CSV table of C-alpha atoms in Angstrom, one decimal:
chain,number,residue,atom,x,y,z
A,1,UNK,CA,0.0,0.0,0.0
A,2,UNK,CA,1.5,3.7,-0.8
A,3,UNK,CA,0.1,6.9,0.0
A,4,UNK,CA,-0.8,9.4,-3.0
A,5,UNK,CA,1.5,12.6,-3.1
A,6,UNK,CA,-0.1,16.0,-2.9
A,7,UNK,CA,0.4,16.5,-6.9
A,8,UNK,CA,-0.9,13.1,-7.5
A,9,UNK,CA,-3.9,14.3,-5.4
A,10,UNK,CA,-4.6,17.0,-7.5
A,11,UNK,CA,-4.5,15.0,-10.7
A,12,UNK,CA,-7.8,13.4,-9.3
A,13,UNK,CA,-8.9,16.2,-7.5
A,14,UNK,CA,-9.3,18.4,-11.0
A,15,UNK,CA,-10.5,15.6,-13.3
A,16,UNK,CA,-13.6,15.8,-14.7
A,17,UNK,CA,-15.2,14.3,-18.1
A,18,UNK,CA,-14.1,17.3,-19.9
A,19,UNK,CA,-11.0,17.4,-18.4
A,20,UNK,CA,-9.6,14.0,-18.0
A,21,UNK,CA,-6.1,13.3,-16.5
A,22,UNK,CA,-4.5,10.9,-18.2
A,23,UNK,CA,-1.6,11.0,-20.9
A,24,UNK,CA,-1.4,8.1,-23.7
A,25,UNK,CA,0.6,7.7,-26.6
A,26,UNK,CA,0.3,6.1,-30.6
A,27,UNK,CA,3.2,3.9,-31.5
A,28,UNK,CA,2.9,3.2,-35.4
A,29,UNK,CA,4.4,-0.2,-36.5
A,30,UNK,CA,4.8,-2.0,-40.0
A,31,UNK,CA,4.3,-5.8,-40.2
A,32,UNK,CA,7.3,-7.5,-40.4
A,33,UNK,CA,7.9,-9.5,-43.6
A,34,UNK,CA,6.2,-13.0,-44.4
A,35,UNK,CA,4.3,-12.7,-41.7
A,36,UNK,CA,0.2,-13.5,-41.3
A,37,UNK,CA,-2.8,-10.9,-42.1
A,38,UNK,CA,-3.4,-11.7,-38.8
A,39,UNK,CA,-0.3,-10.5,-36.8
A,40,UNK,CA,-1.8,-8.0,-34.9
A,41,UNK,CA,-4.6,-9.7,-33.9
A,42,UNK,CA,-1.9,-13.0,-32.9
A,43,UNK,CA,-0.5,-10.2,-31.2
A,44,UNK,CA,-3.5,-9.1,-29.0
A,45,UNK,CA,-4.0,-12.6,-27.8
A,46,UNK,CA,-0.8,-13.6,-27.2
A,47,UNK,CA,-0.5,-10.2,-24.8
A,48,UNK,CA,-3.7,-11.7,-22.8
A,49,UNK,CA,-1.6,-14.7,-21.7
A,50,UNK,CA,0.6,-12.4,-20.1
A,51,UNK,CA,-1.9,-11.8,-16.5
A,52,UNK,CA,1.1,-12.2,-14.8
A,53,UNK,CA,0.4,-8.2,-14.3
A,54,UNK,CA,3.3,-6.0,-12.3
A,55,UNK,CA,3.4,-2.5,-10.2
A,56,UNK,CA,2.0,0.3,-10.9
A,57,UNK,CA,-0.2,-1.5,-13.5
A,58,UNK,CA,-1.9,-3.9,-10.6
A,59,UNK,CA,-2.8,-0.9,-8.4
A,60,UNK,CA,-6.4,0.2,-7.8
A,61,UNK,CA,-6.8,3.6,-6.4
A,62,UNK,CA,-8.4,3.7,-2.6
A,63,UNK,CA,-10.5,7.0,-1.2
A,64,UNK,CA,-10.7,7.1,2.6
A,65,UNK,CA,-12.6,9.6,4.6
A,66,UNK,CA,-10.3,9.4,7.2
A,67,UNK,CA,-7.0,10.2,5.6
A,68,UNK,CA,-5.3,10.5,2.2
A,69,UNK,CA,-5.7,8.2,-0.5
A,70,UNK,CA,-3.9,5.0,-1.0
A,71,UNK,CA,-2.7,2.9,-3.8
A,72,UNK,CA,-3.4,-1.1,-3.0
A,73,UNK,CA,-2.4,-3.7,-5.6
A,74,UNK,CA,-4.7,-6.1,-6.9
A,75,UNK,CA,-3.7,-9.8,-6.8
A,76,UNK,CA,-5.7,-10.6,-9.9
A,77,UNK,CA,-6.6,-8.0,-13.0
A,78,UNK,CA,-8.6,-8.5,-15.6
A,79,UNK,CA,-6.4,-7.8,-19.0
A,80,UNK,CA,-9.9,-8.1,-21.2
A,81,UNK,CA,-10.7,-4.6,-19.1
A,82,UNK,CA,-7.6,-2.9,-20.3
A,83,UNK,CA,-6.1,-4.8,-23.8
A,84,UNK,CA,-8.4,-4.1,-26.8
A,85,UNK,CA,-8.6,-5.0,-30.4
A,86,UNK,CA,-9.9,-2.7,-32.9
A,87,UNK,CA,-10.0,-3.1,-36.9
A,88,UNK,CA,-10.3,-0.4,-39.7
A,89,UNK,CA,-11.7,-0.9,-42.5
A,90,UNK,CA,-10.8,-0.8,-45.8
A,91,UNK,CA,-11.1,2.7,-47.2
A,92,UNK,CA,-11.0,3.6,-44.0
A,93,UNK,CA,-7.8,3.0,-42.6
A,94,UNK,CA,-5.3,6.0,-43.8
A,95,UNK,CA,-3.8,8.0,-41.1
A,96,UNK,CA,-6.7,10.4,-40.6
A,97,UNK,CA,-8.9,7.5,-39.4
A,98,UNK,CA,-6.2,6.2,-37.2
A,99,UNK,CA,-6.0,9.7,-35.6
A,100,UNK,CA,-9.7,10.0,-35.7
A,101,UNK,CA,-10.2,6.5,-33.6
A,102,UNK,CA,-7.2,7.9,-30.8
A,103,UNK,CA,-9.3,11.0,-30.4
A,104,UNK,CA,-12.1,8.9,-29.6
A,105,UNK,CA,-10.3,6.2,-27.0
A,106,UNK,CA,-8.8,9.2,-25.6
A,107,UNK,CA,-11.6,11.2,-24.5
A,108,UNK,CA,-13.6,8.6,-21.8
A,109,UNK,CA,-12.3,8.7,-18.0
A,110,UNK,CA,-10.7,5.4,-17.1
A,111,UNK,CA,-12.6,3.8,-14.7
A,112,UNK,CA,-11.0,4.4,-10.9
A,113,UNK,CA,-13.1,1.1,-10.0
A,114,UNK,CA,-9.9,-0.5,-11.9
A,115,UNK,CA,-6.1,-0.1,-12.6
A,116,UNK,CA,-6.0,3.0,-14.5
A,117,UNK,CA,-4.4,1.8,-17.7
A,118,UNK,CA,-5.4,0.8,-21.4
A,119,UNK,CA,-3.5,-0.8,-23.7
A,120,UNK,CA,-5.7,-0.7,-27.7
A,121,UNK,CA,-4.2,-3.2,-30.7
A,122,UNK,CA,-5.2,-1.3,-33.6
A,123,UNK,CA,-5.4,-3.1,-37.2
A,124,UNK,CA,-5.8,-3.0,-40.6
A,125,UNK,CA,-4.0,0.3,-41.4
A,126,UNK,CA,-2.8,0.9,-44.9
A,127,UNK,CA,0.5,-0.1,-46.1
A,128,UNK,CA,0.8,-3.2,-44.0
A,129,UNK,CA,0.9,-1.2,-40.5
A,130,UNK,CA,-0.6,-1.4,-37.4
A,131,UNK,CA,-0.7,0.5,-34.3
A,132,UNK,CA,-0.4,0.2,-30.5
A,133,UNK,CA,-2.3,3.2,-28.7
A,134,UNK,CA,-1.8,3.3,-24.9
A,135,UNK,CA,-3.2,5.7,-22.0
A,136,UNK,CA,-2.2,5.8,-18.5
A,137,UNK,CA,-3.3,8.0,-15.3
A,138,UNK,CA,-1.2,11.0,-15.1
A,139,UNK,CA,-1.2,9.8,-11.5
A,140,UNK,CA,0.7,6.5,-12.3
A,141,UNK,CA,3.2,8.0,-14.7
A,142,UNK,CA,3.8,11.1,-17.0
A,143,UNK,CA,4.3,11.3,-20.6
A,144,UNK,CA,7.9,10.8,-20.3
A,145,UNK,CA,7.9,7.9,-18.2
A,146,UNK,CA,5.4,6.1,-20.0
A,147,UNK,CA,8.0,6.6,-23.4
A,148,UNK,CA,10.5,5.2,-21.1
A,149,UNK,CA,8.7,2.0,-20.4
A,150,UNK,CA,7.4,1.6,-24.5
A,151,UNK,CA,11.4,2.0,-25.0
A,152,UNK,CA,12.4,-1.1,-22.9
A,153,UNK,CA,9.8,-3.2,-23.6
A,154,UNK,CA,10.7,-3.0,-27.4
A,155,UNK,CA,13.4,-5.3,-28.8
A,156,UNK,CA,17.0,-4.2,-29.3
A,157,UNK,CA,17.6,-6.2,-32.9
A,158,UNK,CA,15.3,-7.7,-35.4
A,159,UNK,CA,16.5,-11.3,-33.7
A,160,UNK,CA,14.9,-10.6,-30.4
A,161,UNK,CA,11.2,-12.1,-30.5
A,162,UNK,CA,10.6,-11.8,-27.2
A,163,UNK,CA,7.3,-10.2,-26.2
A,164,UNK,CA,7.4,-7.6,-23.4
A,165,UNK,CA,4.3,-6.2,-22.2
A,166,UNK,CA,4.4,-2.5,-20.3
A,167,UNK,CA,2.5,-4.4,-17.5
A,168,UNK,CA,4.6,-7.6,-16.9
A,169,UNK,CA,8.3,-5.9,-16.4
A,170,UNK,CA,9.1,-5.3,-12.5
A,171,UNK,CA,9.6,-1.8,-12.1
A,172,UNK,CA,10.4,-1.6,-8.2
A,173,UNK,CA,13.8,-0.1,-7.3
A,174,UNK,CA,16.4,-2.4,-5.7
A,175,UNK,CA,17.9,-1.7,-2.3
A,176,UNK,CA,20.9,0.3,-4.1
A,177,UNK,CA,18.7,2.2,-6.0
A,178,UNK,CA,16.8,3.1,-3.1
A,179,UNK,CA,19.6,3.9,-1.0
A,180,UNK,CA,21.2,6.0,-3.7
A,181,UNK,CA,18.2,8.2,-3.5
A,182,UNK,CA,18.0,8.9,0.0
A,183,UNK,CA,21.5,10.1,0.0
A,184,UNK,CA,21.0,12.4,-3.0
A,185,UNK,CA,17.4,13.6,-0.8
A,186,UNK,CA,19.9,14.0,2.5
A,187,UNK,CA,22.1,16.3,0.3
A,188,UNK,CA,19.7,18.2,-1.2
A,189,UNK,CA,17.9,19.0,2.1
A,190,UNK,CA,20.3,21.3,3.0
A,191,UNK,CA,20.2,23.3,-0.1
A,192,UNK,CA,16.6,23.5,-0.3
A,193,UNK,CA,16.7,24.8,3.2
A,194,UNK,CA,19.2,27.5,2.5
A,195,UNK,CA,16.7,28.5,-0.4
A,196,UNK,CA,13.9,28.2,1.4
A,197,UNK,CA,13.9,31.9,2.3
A,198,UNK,CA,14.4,33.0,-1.3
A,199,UNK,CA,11.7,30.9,-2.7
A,200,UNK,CA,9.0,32.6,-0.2
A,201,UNK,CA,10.0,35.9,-0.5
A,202,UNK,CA,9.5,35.4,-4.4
A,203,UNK,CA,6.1,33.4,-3.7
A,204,UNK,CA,5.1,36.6,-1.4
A,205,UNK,CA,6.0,38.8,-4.3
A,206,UNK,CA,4.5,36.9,-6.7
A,207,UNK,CA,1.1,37.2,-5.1
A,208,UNK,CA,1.1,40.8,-4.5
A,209,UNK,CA,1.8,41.1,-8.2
A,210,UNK,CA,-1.2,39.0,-9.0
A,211,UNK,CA,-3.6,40.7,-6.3
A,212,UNK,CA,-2.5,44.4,-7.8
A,213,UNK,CA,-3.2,42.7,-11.6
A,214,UNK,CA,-6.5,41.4,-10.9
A,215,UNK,CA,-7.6,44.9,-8.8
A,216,UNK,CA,-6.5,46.4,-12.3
A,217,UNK,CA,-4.0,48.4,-10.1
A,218,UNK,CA,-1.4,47.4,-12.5
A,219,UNK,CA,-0.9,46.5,-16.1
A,220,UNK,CA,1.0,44.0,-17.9
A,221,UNK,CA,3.1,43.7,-14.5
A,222,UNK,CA,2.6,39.4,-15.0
A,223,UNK,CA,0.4,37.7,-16.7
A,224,UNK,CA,-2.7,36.1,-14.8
A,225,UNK,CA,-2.9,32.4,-15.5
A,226,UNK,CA,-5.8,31.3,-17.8
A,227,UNK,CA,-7.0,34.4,-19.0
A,228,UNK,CA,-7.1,35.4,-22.4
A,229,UNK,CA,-7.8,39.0,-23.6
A,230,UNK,CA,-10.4,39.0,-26.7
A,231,UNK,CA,-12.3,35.9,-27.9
A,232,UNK,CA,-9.5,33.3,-29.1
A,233,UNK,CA,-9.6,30.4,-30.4
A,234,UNK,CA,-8.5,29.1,-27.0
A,235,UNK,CA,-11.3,31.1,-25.1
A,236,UNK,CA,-14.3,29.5,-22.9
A,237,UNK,CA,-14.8,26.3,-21.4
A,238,UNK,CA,-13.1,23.0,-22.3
A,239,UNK,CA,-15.3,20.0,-23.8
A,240,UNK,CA,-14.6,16.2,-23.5
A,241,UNK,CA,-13.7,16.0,-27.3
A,242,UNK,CA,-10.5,15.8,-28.2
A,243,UNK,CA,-8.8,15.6,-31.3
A,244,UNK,CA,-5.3,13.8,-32.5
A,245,UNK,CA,-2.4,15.6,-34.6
A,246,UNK,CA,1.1,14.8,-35.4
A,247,UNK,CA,3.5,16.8,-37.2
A,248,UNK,CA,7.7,16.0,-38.6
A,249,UNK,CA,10.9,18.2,-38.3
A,250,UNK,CA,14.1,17.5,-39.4
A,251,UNK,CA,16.3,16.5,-36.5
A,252,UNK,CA,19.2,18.5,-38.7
A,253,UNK,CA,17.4,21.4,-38.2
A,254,UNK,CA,16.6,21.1,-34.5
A,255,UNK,CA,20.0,20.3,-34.1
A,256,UNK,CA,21.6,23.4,-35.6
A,257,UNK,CA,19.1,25.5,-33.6
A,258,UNK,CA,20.4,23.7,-30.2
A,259,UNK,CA,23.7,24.2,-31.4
A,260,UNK,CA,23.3,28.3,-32.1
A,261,UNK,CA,20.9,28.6,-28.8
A,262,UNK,CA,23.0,26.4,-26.4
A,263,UNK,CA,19.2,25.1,-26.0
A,264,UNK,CA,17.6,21.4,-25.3
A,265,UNK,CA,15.6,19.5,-27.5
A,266,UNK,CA,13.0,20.1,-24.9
A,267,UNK,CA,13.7,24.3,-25.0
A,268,UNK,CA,13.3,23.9,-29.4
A,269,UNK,CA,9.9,21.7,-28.7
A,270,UNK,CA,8.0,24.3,-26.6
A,271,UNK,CA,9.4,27.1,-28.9
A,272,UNK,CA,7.7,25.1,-31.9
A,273,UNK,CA,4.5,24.8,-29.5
A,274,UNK,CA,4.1,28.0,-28.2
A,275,UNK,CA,4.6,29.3,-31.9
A,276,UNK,CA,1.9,27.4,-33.3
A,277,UNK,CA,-0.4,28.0,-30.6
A,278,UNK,CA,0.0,31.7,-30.8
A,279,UNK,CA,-0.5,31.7,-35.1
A,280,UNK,CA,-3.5,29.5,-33.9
């Protein structure tokens, strides 16, 4: 049993039907060669013989009136509740549809009655492809983690045939591990102590600059937090649909802009974002 963090906490806290909290995630596969029609769906039942279902994917969220909540793992889960098969059909199966049918899985609430993952097999795309689309509490694991478990359960060389699921690899840290982290928590205490002094003296200005902004006492002084002047595109309440979009860049080209900036790959990826919102 763990306790939920206060962030956590607020994950659940804020979620609503139009507002759901979870991230997911479309991995886009070709068939390998001479292999059935029917590889994905081999594929979707072979993964339901794998029940043999690990932490965090085994843990059921637990609400108490009398204290926080708790995770508690499940001895037995139901993988027909969280692995589903979908086909397009023909005519029907470019990208566009693809996108169309992410949109739609993504928009329901996962059901808190349950571990809060799903795992959809999704077949008959064009060009021989098929695609794995996976969704996951925001209180279990963010974006990036959730890339980080797709990366090791996918095979190093073309040789490798063994099947990994998400949900079957052990994830809980060894003793090292654990001890490695207390020690870097120990040293850090110190420093976040020391800056503890700073950080609410900049909390404590930061709030009189918000309380003189929304009193109109000031102007442009910091930007309130979801408020928008004139009707944008982005302006009024947010609705359960949702809708899926990718987009390519050349990795040369992010590159040389990391290289002239001294910048991340993260710093050039909110740049694009922030750019294309605001043209929006």
């Amino acid at each position: 049993m763990n306790k939920l963090s206060l962030l956590d906490l607020g994950f659940f806290i804020a979620e609503s039907a139009a507002s759901p909290k979870h991230v997911g995630g479309l991995m886009i596969y070709k068939r390998p060669a001479k292999t059935k029609v029917s590889f994905a769906v081999d594929l979707y039942r072979e993964l339901l013989t794998f029940t043999d279902v690990k932490p965090p994917f085994n843990r059921i969220i637990h609400f108490s009136l009398t204290g926080m909540p708790t995770w508690q793992e499940s001895e037995t889960v139901d993988l027909a509740q969280h692995v589903f098969y979908h086909k397009l059909r023909r005519g029907k199966n470019e990208r566009q549809d693809l996108y169309h049918l992410v949109s739609q899985l993504h928009q329901p609430m996962l059901d808190r009655a349950r571990p809060l993952w799903e795992m959809h097999v999704i077949d008959g795309l064009s060009e021989a492809r098929f695609a794995l689309y996976m969704k996951m509490h925001h209180a279990c694991a963010d974006g990036v983690t959730m890339m980080r478990w797709a990366a090791e359960s996918l095979a190093v060389t073309a040789e490798d045939r063994e099947l990994r699921p998400l949900w079957s690899v052990g994830r809980r840290a060894n003793k090292k591990r654990l001890q490695q982290l207390e020690d870097e928590m120990t040293s850090s205490l110190l420093s976040d102590l020391a800056g503890a002094g700073k950080r609410l003296l900049g909390i404590g200005r930061l709030a009189a600059m918000l309380l003189l902004e929304s009193v109109k006492l000031t102007k442009n002084a910091i930007s309130l937090p979801f408020v928008a002047d004139g009707n944008t595109p982005l302006t009024g309440q947010v609705t359960p649909g949702r809708q899926f979009a990718t987009t390519s860049l050349s990795m040369e080209r992010v590159n040389l802009i990391r290289t002239r900036t001294r910048s991340t790959l993260n710093h050039v990826a909110l740049t694009c974002l922030d750019g294309a919102l605001h043209r929006y």
